[in-house]
Amino acid sequence: MITSTNRAAIVTGSSRGIGAAIARRLASDGFAVVINYAGSAGAAATLVDEIEKAGGRAIACQADVGDPQAVKRMFDAAEAAYGDVDVLVNNAGIMTLAPVAQMDETAFDRTIAINLKGTFNGLREAANRLRDGGRIVNFSSSVVGLYQPAYGVYAATKAAVEALTHILAKELGSRGITVNAVAPGPVATELFLDGKDQATLDRIKGMNPLGRLGEVDDIARVVALLVGPDGGWINGQIVRANGGVV
Ligand code: NAP
């Protein structure tokens, strides 16, 4: 019988932010976790240490999710450490804001490479290698719904991730693998806070019926549900975890 105590989860982009909170939560729920990162080796090592001291199992794995070979190697490392992989949380992502008229081509290509191709690279590997009965959670954003100016390219990558989520759920259902996406509203992480002044933050808080920004644990709890024993009947869905902003 597969329980959370003998299941393994890869969480992409889990050295910081929402991903780190997800890795912490899944480890405390009994998953052996892979802490993936692009450049933050120190932060990933510190999180591995913290999880192990709390009695959990974790390894750190550098891989740029935009590089298919690196993603393959990450799955190889996970299988070498834990046997089969049960869960992929495709959390790694970046955001560059600019109106379409001013969007820089390099930033456009990088956003596609990490948010869309990076998610696809993980999905293709997971579709071939996840254990039957596994779970996949992608990361969209509630900007798909809010459609604010300057979010065009970022929102476009997340809309594409939502389409992949719906279709892969249909492709993998016969193996008992669920595929969902979480679409957070604003969450207090570097990705969201960078470059915003206090007045902007106050305005964004004011848009939310619950009057605050999301916290990383608000989102980790949703992922824990989707990959845990109570989430098995949720499939092909986009969960807008955002306090009601849209
Ligand atoms: P964050 O604080 O900026 O953290 C990003 C994480 O992704 C870091 O661990 C980073 O690793 C990793 N990463 C970046 N590029 C990578 C790459 N090429 N390969 C592997 N890892 C990479 O971001 P966050 O706010 O936690 O966002 C997590 C996810 O939630 C993203 O998909 C984002 O679009 C989505 N989201 C966030 C918000 C929000 O308000 N924060 C709202 C909606 C959706 P390094 O530390 O090594 O750079």
PDB file of C-alpha atoms and ligand atoms in Angstrom:
ATOM      1  CA  MET A   1       0.000   0.000   0.000  1.00  0.00           C
ATOM      2  CA  ILE A   2       1.282   3.459  -0.892  1.00  0.00           C
ATOM      3  CA  THR A   3       1.031   5.980   1.950  1.00  0.00           C
ATOM      4  CA  SER A   4       2.617   9.413   2.384  1.00  0.00           C
ATOM      5  CA  THR A   5       5.319   7.744   4.463  1.00  0.00           C
ATOM      6  CA  ASN A   6       6.718   5.801   1.514  1.00  0.00           C
ATOM      7  CA  ARG A   7       6.066   8.351  -1.193  1.00  0.00           C
ATOM      8  CA  ALA A   8       8.566  10.655  -2.848  1.00  0.00           C
ATOM      9  CA  ALA A   9       7.902  14.155  -4.155  1.00  0.00           C
ATOM     10  CA  ILE A  10       9.921  16.475  -6.383  1.00  0.00           C
ATOM     11  CA  VAL A  11       9.173  20.147  -5.711  1.00  0.00           C
ATOM     12  CA  THR A  12      10.711  22.386  -8.384  1.00  0.00           C
ATOM     13  CA  GLY A  13      11.945  25.804  -7.247  1.00  0.00           C
ATOM     14  CA  SER A  14      11.839  24.904  -3.559  1.00  0.00           C
ATOM     15  CA  SER A  15      14.927  26.723  -2.282  1.00  0.00           C
ATOM     16  CA  ARG A  16      12.775  29.799  -1.509  1.00  0.00           C
ATOM     17  CA  GLY A  17       9.262  31.183  -1.459  1.00  0.00           C
ATOM     18  CA  ILE A  18       6.157  29.064  -1.995  1.00  0.00           C
ATOM     19  CA  GLY A  19       8.190  26.017  -3.086  1.00  0.00           C
ATOM     20  CA  ALA A  20      10.180  25.940   0.174  1.00  0.00           C
ATOM     21  CA  ALA A  21       6.927  26.027   2.186  1.00  0.00           C
ATOM     22  CA  ILE A  22       5.537  23.171   0.065  1.00  0.00           C
ATOM     23  CA  ALA A  23       8.683  21.060   0.556  1.00  0.00           C
ATOM     24  CA  ARG A  24       8.585  21.665   4.345  1.00  0.00           C
ATOM     25  CA  ARG A  25       4.896  20.741   4.510  1.00  0.00           C
ATOM     26  CA  LEU A  26       5.183  17.606   2.345  1.00  0.00           C
ATOM     27  CA  ALA A  27       8.193  16.437   4.360  1.00  0.00           C
ATOM     28  CA  SER A  28       6.225  16.862   7.579  1.00  0.00           C
ATOM     29  CA  ASP A  29       3.369  14.897   5.969  1.00  0.00           C
ATOM     30  CA  GLY A  30       5.835  12.025   5.456  1.00  0.00           C
ATOM     31  CA  PHE A  31       7.002  12.505   1.862  1.00  0.00           C
ATOM     32  CA  ALA A  32      10.673  12.114   0.996  1.00  0.00           C
ATOM     33  CA  VAL A  33      11.315  15.331  -0.915  1.00  0.00           C
ATOM     34  CA  VAL A  34      13.644  16.647  -3.605  1.00  0.00           C
ATOM     35  CA  ILE A  35      14.487  20.313  -3.072  1.00  0.00           C
ATOM     36  CA  ASN A  36      15.146  21.639  -6.576  1.00  0.00           C
ATOM     37  CA  TYR A  37      16.790  25.000  -7.219  1.00  0.00           C
ATOM     38  CA  ALA A  38      18.468  26.958 -10.001  1.00  0.00           C
ATOM     39  CA  GLY A  39      21.158  28.985  -8.202  1.00  0.00           C
ATOM     40  CA  SER A  40      20.404  29.061  -4.447  1.00  0.00           C
ATOM     41  CA  ALA A  41      22.539  26.094  -3.363  1.00  0.00           C
ATOM     42  CA  GLY A  42      22.988  27.478   0.169  1.00  0.00           C
ATOM     43  CA  ALA A  43      19.272  27.990   0.790  1.00  0.00           C
ATOM     44  CA  ALA A  44      18.485  24.497  -0.561  1.00  0.00           C
ATOM     45  CA  ALA A  45      21.139  22.899   1.679  1.00  0.00           C
ATOM     46  CA  THR A  46      19.790  24.778   4.720  1.00  0.00           C
ATOM     47  CA  LEU A  47      16.269  23.521   3.998  1.00  0.00           C
ATOM     48  CA  VAL A  48      17.499  19.913   3.607  1.00  0.00           C
ATOM     49  CA  ASP A  49      19.207  20.271   6.981  1.00  0.00           C
ATOM     50  CA  GLU A  50      16.090  21.703   8.622  1.00  0.00           C
ATOM     51  CA  ILE A  51      13.878  18.878   7.260  1.00  0.00           C
ATOM     52  CA  GLU A  52      16.339  16.181   8.343  1.00  0.00           C
ATOM     53  CA  LYS A  53      16.644  17.674  11.841  1.00  0.00           C
ATOM     54  CA  ALA A  54      12.842  17.509  12.083  1.00  0.00           C
ATOM     55  CA  GLY A  55      12.996  13.768  11.236  1.00  0.00           C
ATOM     56  CA  GLY A  56      12.120  14.031   7.529  1.00  0.00           C
ATOM     57  CA  ARG A  57      13.929  12.982   4.361  1.00  0.00           C
ATOM     58  CA  ALA A  58      15.217  15.458   1.769  1.00  0.00           C
ATOM     59  CA  ILE A  59      17.902  15.880  -0.862  1.00  0.00           C
ATOM     60  CA  ALA A  60      18.854  19.021  -2.784  1.00  0.00           C
ATOM     61  CA  CYS A  61      19.115  18.938  -6.569  1.00  0.00           C
ATOM     62  CA  GLN A  62      20.307  21.732  -8.855  1.00  0.00           C
ATOM     63  CA  ALA A  63      18.497  21.742 -12.196  1.00  0.00           C
ATOM     64  CA  ASP A  64      17.362  24.536 -14.476  1.00  0.00           C
ATOM     65  CA  VAL A  65      13.824  23.369 -15.260  1.00  0.00           C
ATOM     66  CA  GLY A  66      14.125  24.985 -18.688  1.00  0.00           C
ATOM     67  CA  ASP A  67      16.766  22.387 -19.639  1.00  0.00           C
ATOM     68  CA  PRO A  68      15.183  19.002 -20.468  1.00  0.00           C
ATOM     69  CA  GLN A  69      18.420  17.088 -19.801  1.00  0.00           C
ATOM     70  CA  ALA A  70      18.743  18.692 -16.368  1.00  0.00           C
ATOM     71  CA  VAL A  71      15.142  17.720 -15.563  1.00  0.00           C
ATOM     72  CA  LYS A  72      15.890  14.110 -16.606  1.00  0.00           C
ATOM     73  CA  ARG A  73      18.928  14.127 -14.312  1.00  0.00           C
ATOM     74  CA  MET A  74      16.763  15.451 -11.459  1.00  0.00           C
ATOM     75  CA  PHE A  75      14.364  12.509 -11.870  1.00  0.00           C
ATOM     76  CA  ASP A  76      17.378  10.150 -12.026  1.00  0.00           C
ATOM     77  CA  ALA A  77      18.657  11.596  -8.738  1.00  0.00           C
ATOM     78  CA  ALA A  78      15.213  11.265  -7.118  1.00  0.00           C
ATOM     79  CA  GLU A  79      14.893   7.629  -8.230  1.00  0.00           C
ATOM     80  CA  ALA A  80      18.422   6.845  -7.063  1.00  0.00           C
ATOM     81  CA  ALA A  81      17.641   8.269  -3.622  1.00  0.00           C
ATOM     82  CA  TYR A  82      14.052   7.105  -3.102  1.00  0.00           C
ATOM     83  CA  GLY A  83      13.106   4.513  -5.750  1.00  0.00           C
ATOM     84  CA  ASP A  84      10.059   5.604  -7.747  1.00  0.00           C
ATOM     85  CA  VAL A  85       8.699   9.151  -7.702  1.00  0.00           C
ATOM     86  CA  ASP A  86       5.004   9.661  -6.791  1.00  0.00           C
ATOM     87  CA  VAL A  87       4.534  13.421  -6.889  1.00  0.00           C
ATOM     88  CA  LEU A  88       5.749  16.291  -9.041  1.00  0.00           C
ATOM     89  CA  VAL A  89       5.022  19.843  -7.923  1.00  0.00           C
ATOM     90  CA  ASN A  90       5.909  22.085 -10.873  1.00  0.00           C
ATOM     91  CA  ASN A  91       6.358  25.255  -8.836  1.00  0.00           C
ATOM     92  CA  ALA A  92       9.480  26.942 -10.298  1.00  0.00           C
ATOM     93  CA  GLY A  93       8.640  30.174 -12.049  1.00  0.00           C
ATOM     94  CA  ILE A  94       9.703  33.746 -12.731  1.00  0.00           C
ATOM     95  CA  MET A  95       7.859  36.982 -13.419  1.00  0.00           C
ATOM     96  CA  THR A  96       8.883  40.057 -15.408  1.00  0.00           C
ATOM     97  CA  LEU A  97       6.264  42.796 -15.634  1.00  0.00           C
ATOM     98  CA  ALA A  98       6.049  45.169 -18.598  1.00  0.00           C
ATOM     99  CA  PRO A  99       3.333  46.410 -20.922  1.00  0.00           C
ATOM    100  CA  VAL A 100       3.410  44.567 -24.243  1.00  0.00           C
ATOM    101  CA  ALA A 101       4.755  47.686 -25.977  1.00  0.00           C
ATOM    102  CA  GLN A 102       7.834  47.717 -23.729  1.00  0.00           C
ATOM    103  CA  MET A 103       8.414  43.975 -23.213  1.00  0.00           C
ATOM    104  CA  ASP A 104      12.023  43.063 -23.758  1.00  0.00           C
ATOM    105  CA  GLU A 105      12.612  40.045 -26.030  1.00  0.00           C
ATOM    106  CA  THR A 106      15.145  38.420 -23.712  1.00  0.00           C
ATOM    107  CA  ALA A 107      12.698  38.620 -20.807  1.00  0.00           C
ATOM    108  CA  PHE A 108       9.952  37.189 -23.035  1.00  0.00           C
ATOM    109  CA  ASP A 109      12.128  34.201 -24.035  1.00  0.00           C
ATOM    110  CA  ARG A 110      13.262  33.573 -20.454  1.00  0.00           C
ATOM    111  CA  THR A 111       9.692  33.643 -19.117  1.00  0.00           C
ATOM    112  CA  ILE A 112       8.579  31.137 -21.759  1.00  0.00           C
ATOM    113  CA  ALA A 113      11.674  28.973 -21.143  1.00  0.00           C
ATOM    114  CA  ILE A 114      11.126  28.669 -17.390  1.00  0.00           C
ATOM    115  CA  ASN A 115       7.367  29.011 -16.870  1.00  0.00           C
ATOM    116  CA  LEU A 116       6.110  27.141 -19.923  1.00  0.00           C
ATOM    117  CA  LYS A 117       8.915  24.936 -21.235  1.00  0.00           C
ATOM    118  CA  GLY A 118      10.132  24.315 -17.681  1.00  0.00           C
ATOM    119  CA  THR A 119       6.678  23.111 -16.665  1.00  0.00           C
ATOM    120  CA  PHE A 120       6.413  21.020 -19.847  1.00  0.00           C
ATOM    121  CA  ASN A 121       9.836  19.419 -19.231  1.00  0.00           C
ATOM    122  CA  GLY A 122       8.676  18.297 -15.785  1.00  0.00           C
ATOM    123  CA  LEU A 123       5.317  17.087 -17.101  1.00  0.00           C
ATOM    124  CA  ARG A 124       6.840  15.007 -19.893  1.00  0.00           C
ATOM    125  CA  GLU A 125       9.282  13.372 -17.516  1.00  0.00           C
ATOM    126  CA  ALA A 126       6.555  12.765 -14.914  1.00  0.00           C
ATOM    127  CA  ALA A 127       4.174  11.349 -17.537  1.00  0.00           C
ATOM    128  CA  ASN A 128       6.810   8.738 -18.394  1.00  0.00           C
ATOM    129  CA  ARG A 129       8.203   8.039 -14.946  1.00  0.00           C
ATOM    130  CA  LEU A 130       5.691   8.724 -12.156  1.00  0.00           C
ATOM    131  CA  ARG A 131       4.390   5.720 -10.276  1.00  0.00           C
ATOM    132  CA  ASP A 132       0.760   4.740 -11.034  1.00  0.00           C
ATOM    133  CA  GLY A 133      -1.531   6.540  -8.592  1.00  0.00           C
ATOM    134  CA  GLY A 134       0.797   9.560  -8.553  1.00  0.00           C
ATOM    135  CA  ARG A 135      -0.082  13.228  -8.356  1.00  0.00           C
ATOM    136  CA  ILE A 136       1.024  16.268 -10.360  1.00  0.00           C
ATOM    137  CA  VAL A 137       0.472  19.863  -9.287  1.00  0.00           C
ATOM    138  CA  ASN A 138       1.312  22.696 -11.688  1.00  0.00           C
ATOM    139  CA  PHE A 139       1.568  26.381 -10.858  1.00  0.00           C
ATOM    140  CA  SER A 140      -0.625  28.916 -12.592  1.00  0.00           C
ATOM    141  CA  SER A 141      -1.584  32.309 -11.171  1.00  0.00           C
ATOM    142  CA  SER A 142      -4.807  34.195 -10.459  1.00  0.00           C
ATOM    143  CA  VAL A 143      -3.589  36.814 -12.944  1.00  0.00           C
ATOM    144  CA  VAL A 144      -5.273  34.423 -15.383  1.00  0.00           C
ATOM    145  CA  GLY A 145      -8.610  35.897 -14.402  1.00  0.00           C
ATOM    146  CA  LEU A 146      -7.476  39.325 -13.197  1.00  0.00           C
ATOM    147  CA  TYR A 147      -5.807  40.236 -16.529  1.00  0.00           C
ATOM    148  CA  GLN A 148      -4.035  43.350 -15.180  1.00  0.00           C
ATOM    149  CA  PRO A 149      -1.916  45.525 -17.486  1.00  0.00           C
ATOM    150  CA  ALA A 150       1.814  44.583 -17.560  1.00  0.00           C
ATOM    151  CA  TYR A 151       1.121  40.932 -16.696  1.00  0.00           C
ATOM    152  CA  GLY A 152       0.596  39.884 -20.346  1.00  0.00           C
ATOM    153  CA  VAL A 153       3.552  37.583 -20.982  1.00  0.00           C
ATOM    154  CA  TYR A 154       3.529  36.085 -17.481  1.00  0.00           C
ATOM    155  CA  ALA A 155      -0.238  35.470 -17.657  1.00  0.00           C
ATOM    156  CA  ALA A 156       0.136  33.937 -21.125  1.00  0.00           C
ATOM    157  CA  THR A 157       2.623  31.345 -19.815  1.00  0.00           C
ATOM    158  CA  LYS A 158       0.274  30.504 -16.940  1.00  0.00           C
ATOM    159  CA  ALA A 159      -2.755  30.202 -19.249  1.00  0.00           C
ATOM    160  CA  ALA A 160      -0.710  27.707 -21.278  1.00  0.00           C
ATOM    161  CA  VAL A 161       0.096  25.787 -18.095  1.00  0.00           C
ATOM    162  CA  GLU A 162      -3.645  25.611 -17.336  1.00  0.00           C
ATOM    163  CA  ALA A 163      -4.320  24.134 -20.794  1.00  0.00           C
ATOM    164  CA  LEU A 164      -1.580  21.515 -20.296  1.00  0.00           C
ATOM    165  CA  THR A 165      -3.084  20.664 -16.897  1.00  0.00           C
ATOM    166  CA  HIS A 166      -6.556  19.908 -18.304  1.00  0.00           C
ATOM    167  CA  ILE A 167      -5.200  17.821 -21.161  1.00  0.00           C
ATOM    168  CA  LEU A 168      -2.610  15.827 -19.191  1.00  0.00           C
ATOM    169  CA  ALA A 169      -5.292  14.923 -16.607  1.00  0.00           C
ATOM    170  CA  LYS A 170      -7.154  13.179 -19.441  1.00  0.00           C
ATOM    171  CA  GLU A 171      -4.006  11.501 -20.759  1.00  0.00           C
ATOM    172  CA  LEU A 172      -2.908  10.078 -17.397  1.00  0.00           C
ATOM    173  CA  GLY A 173      -6.257   9.193 -15.801  1.00  0.00           C
ATOM    174  CA  SER A 174      -6.046   5.548 -16.845  1.00  0.00           C
ATOM    175  CA  ARG A 175      -2.956   5.200 -14.626  1.00  0.00           C
ATOM    176  CA  GLY A 176      -4.706   6.773 -11.644  1.00  0.00           C
ATOM    177  CA  ILE A 177      -2.497   9.885 -11.824  1.00  0.00           C
ATOM    178  CA  THR A 178      -4.226  13.200 -11.078  1.00  0.00           C
ATOM    179  CA  VAL A 179      -3.091  16.496 -12.616  1.00  0.00           C
ATOM    180  CA  ASN A 180      -4.194  19.807 -11.134  1.00  0.00           C
ATOM    181  CA  ALA A 181      -2.916  23.372 -10.951  1.00  0.00           C
ATOM    182  CA  VAL A 182      -2.874  25.868  -8.123  1.00  0.00           C
ATOM    183  CA  ALA A 183      -3.375  29.488  -9.177  1.00  0.00           C
ATOM    184  CA  PRO A 184      -2.386  31.680  -6.213  1.00  0.00           C
ATOM    185  CA  GLY A 185      -3.277  35.324  -5.916  1.00  0.00           C
ATOM    186  CA  PRO A 186      -0.586  37.693  -4.586  1.00  0.00           C
ATOM    187  CA  VAL A 187       1.672  35.890  -2.077  1.00  0.00           C
ATOM    188  CA  ALA A 188       4.350  37.665  -0.042  1.00  0.00           C
ATOM    189  CA  THR A 189       7.493  36.274  -1.703  1.00  0.00           C
ATOM    190  CA  GLU A 190      10.424  37.865  -3.544  1.00  0.00           C
ATOM    191  CA  LEU A 191       8.726  37.177  -6.892  1.00  0.00           C
ATOM    192  CA  PHE A 192       5.731  39.294  -5.904  1.00  0.00           C
ATOM    193  CA  LEU A 193       7.282  41.903  -3.589  1.00  0.00           C
ATOM    194  CA  ASP A 194      10.262  42.855  -5.794  1.00  0.00           C
ATOM    195  CA  GLY A 195       9.928  46.399  -7.122  1.00  0.00           C
ATOM    196  CA  LYS A 196       6.578  47.216  -5.448  1.00  0.00           C
ATOM    197  CA  ASP A 197       6.311  50.220  -3.109  1.00  0.00           C
ATOM    198  CA  GLN A 198       4.147  50.310   0.034  1.00  0.00           C
ATOM    199  CA  ALA A 199       1.323  52.220  -1.699  1.00  0.00           C
ATOM    200  CA  THR A 200       1.111  49.526  -4.399  1.00  0.00           C
ATOM    201  CA  LEU A 201       1.129  46.764  -1.779  1.00  0.00           C
ATOM    202  CA  ASP A 202      -1.647  48.513   0.171  1.00  0.00           C
ATOM    203  CA  ARG A 203      -3.721  48.878  -2.994  1.00  0.00           C
ATOM    204  CA  ILE A 204      -3.310  45.179  -3.796  1.00  0.00           C
ATOM    205  CA  LYS A 205      -4.206  44.172  -0.235  1.00  0.00           C
ATOM    206  CA  GLY A 206      -7.274  46.386  -0.518  1.00  0.00           C
ATOM    207  CA  MET A 207      -8.461  44.449  -3.598  1.00  0.00           C
ATOM    208  CA  ASN A 208      -8.717  41.267  -1.524  1.00  0.00           C
ATOM    209  CA  PRO A 209     -11.982  40.505   0.341  1.00  0.00           C
ATOM    210  CA  LEU A 210      -9.878  39.078   3.203  1.00  0.00           C
ATOM    211  CA  GLY A 211      -7.744  42.247   3.305  1.00  0.00           C
ATOM    212  CA  ARG A 212      -4.269  40.733   3.164  1.00  0.00           C
ATOM    213  CA  LEU A 213      -1.659  39.154   0.920  1.00  0.00           C
ATOM    214  CA  GLY A 214      -1.395  35.383   0.774  1.00  0.00           C
ATOM    215  CA  GLU A 215       1.254  33.671   2.909  1.00  0.00           C
ATOM    216  CA  VAL A 216       3.349  30.802   1.573  1.00  0.00           C
ATOM    217  CA  ASP A 217       1.662  28.352   3.962  1.00  0.00           C
ATOM    218  CA  ASP A 218      -1.788  29.272   2.557  1.00  0.00           C
ATOM    219  CA  ILE A 219      -0.590  27.758  -0.709  1.00  0.00           C
ATOM    220  CA  ALA A 220       1.377  24.826   0.780  1.00  0.00           C
ATOM    221  CA  ARG A 221      -1.835  23.649   2.509  1.00  0.00           C
ATOM    222  CA  VAL A 222      -3.661  23.493  -0.831  1.00  0.00           C
ATOM    223  CA  VAL A 223      -0.847  21.469  -2.406  1.00  0.00           C
ATOM    224  CA  ALA A 224      -0.835  19.138   0.620  1.00  0.00           C
ATOM    225  CA  LEU A 225      -4.540  18.478   0.026  1.00  0.00           C
ATOM    226  CA  LEU A 226      -4.076  17.812  -3.700  1.00  0.00           C
ATOM    227  CA  VAL A 227      -1.229  15.313  -3.172  1.00  0.00           C
ATOM    228  CA  GLY A 228      -2.523  13.823   0.079  1.00  0.00           C
ATOM    229  CA  PRO A 229      -5.045  11.078   0.898  1.00  0.00           C
ATOM    230  CA  ASP A 230      -8.092  13.404   0.813  1.00  0.00           C
ATOM    231  CA  GLY A 231      -7.347  14.913  -2.607  1.00  0.00           C
ATOM    232  CA  GLY A 232      -7.647  11.895  -4.906  1.00  0.00           C
ATOM    233  CA  TRP A 233     -10.990  12.835  -6.480  1.00  0.00           C
ATOM    234  CA  ILE A 234      -9.812  16.324  -7.477  1.00  0.00           C
ATOM    235  CA  ASN A 235      -8.508  15.990 -11.022  1.00  0.00           C
ATOM    236  CA  GLY A 236      -8.056  18.330 -14.001  1.00  0.00           C
ATOM    237  CA  GLN A 237      -8.886  21.374 -11.863  1.00  0.00           C
ATOM    238  CA  ILE A 238      -7.396  24.837 -11.428  1.00  0.00           C
ATOM    239  CA  VAL A 239      -7.602  25.823  -7.754  1.00  0.00           C
ATOM    240  CA  ARG A 240      -7.596  29.610  -7.441  1.00  0.00           C
ATOM    241  CA  ALA A 241      -6.197  29.942  -3.920  1.00  0.00           C
ATOM    242  CA  ASN A 242      -6.396  33.704  -3.536  1.00  0.00           C
ATOM    243  CA  GLY A 243      -8.661  34.779  -0.661  1.00  0.00           C
ATOM    244  CA  GLY A 244     -11.398  35.671  -3.131  1.00  0.00           C
ATOM    245  CA  VAL A 245      -9.650  38.370  -5.177  1.00  0.00           C
ATOM    246  CA  VAL A 246     -11.073  36.933  -8.409  1.00  0.00           C
TER     247      VAL A 246
HETATM  248  P1  NAP B   1      10.203  32.994  -5.716  1.00  0.00           P
HETATM  249  O1  NAP B   1      10.045  33.386  -4.293  1.00  0.00           O
HETATM  250  O2  NAP B   1      10.840  33.929  -6.670  1.00  0.00           O
HETATM  251  O3  NAP B   1      10.954  31.576  -5.767  1.00  0.00           O
HETATM  252  C1  NAP B   1      11.198  31.002  -7.024  1.00  0.00           C
HETATM  253  C2  NAP B   1      11.796  29.626  -6.876  1.00  0.00           C
HETATM  254  O4  NAP B   1      11.922  29.072  -8.209  1.00  0.00           O
HETATM  255  C3  NAP B   1      13.195  29.650  -6.279  1.00  0.00           C
HETATM  256  O5  NAP B   1      13.372  28.495  -5.506  1.00  0.00           O
HETATM  257  C4  NAP B   1      14.097  29.611  -7.528  1.00  0.00           C
HETATM  258  O6  NAP B   1      15.342  28.966  -7.298  1.00  0.00           O
HETATM  259  C5  NAP B   1      13.281  28.717  -8.425  1.00  0.00           C
HETATM  260  N1  NAP B   1      13.620  28.880  -9.838  1.00  0.00           N
HETATM  261  C6  NAP B   1      13.605  30.005 -10.589  1.00  0.00           C
HETATM  262  N2  NAP B   1      14.013  29.737 -11.841  1.00  0.00           N
HETATM  263  C7  NAP B   1      14.288  28.392 -11.865  1.00  0.00           C
HETATM  264  C8  NAP B   1      14.762  27.512 -12.865  1.00  0.00           C
HETATM  265  N3  NAP B   1      15.047  27.930 -14.108  1.00  0.00           N
HETATM  266  N4  NAP B   1      14.943  26.206 -12.529  1.00  0.00           N
HETATM  267  C9  NAP B   1      14.677  25.758 -11.281  1.00  0.00           C
HETATM  268  N5  NAP B   1      14.242  26.560 -10.295  1.00  0.00           N
HETATM  269  C10 NAP B   1      14.051  27.857 -10.587  1.00  0.00           C
HETATM  270  O7  NAP B   1       8.760  32.647  -6.376  1.00  0.00           O
HETATM  271  P2  NAP B   1       7.360  32.263  -5.671  1.00  0.00           P
HETATM  272  O8  NAP B   1       6.615  33.502  -5.413  1.00  0.00           O
HETATM  273  O9  NAP B   1       7.602  31.297  -4.565  1.00  0.00           O
HETATM  274  O10 NAP B   1       6.623  31.548  -6.894  1.00  0.00           O
HETATM  275  C11 NAP B   1       6.477  30.144  -6.986  1.00  0.00           C
HETATM  276  C12 NAP B   1       5.444  29.837  -8.069  1.00  0.00           C
HETATM  277  O11 NAP B   1       4.178  30.428  -7.736  1.00  0.00           O
HETATM  278  C13 NAP B   1       5.813  30.403  -9.451  1.00  0.00           C
HETATM  279  O12 NAP B   1       5.446  29.503 -10.459  1.00  0.00           O
HETATM  280  C14 NAP B   1       4.953  31.668  -9.541  1.00  0.00           C
HETATM  281  O13 NAP B   1       4.683  32.026 -10.867  1.00  0.00           O
HETATM  282  C15 NAP B   1       3.701  31.201  -8.808  1.00  0.00           C
HETATM  283  N6  NAP B   1       2.897  32.306  -8.275  1.00  0.00           N
HETATM  284  C16 NAP B   1       3.404  33.168  -7.353  1.00  0.00           C
HETATM  285  C17 NAP B   1       2.609  34.201  -6.872  1.00  0.00           C
HETATM  286  C18 NAP B   1       3.106  35.190  -5.859  1.00  0.00           C
HETATM  287  O14 NAP B   1       2.415  36.194  -5.639  1.00  0.00           O
HETATM  288  N7  NAP B   1       4.239  34.990  -5.230  1.00  0.00           N
HETATM  289  C19 NAP B   1       1.293  34.333  -7.331  1.00  0.00           C
HETATM  290  C20 NAP B   1       0.817  33.444  -8.276  1.00  0.00           C
HETATM  291  C21 NAP B   1       1.619  32.412  -8.743  1.00  0.00           C
HETATM  292  P3  NAP B   1      16.690  29.833  -6.922  1.00  0.00           P
HETATM  293  O15 NAP B   1      16.490  30.224  -5.494  1.00  0.00           O
HETATM  294  O16 NAP B   1      17.790  28.875  -7.109  1.00  0.00           O
HETATM  295  O17 NAP B   1      16.698  31.002  -7.846  1.00  0.00           O
END
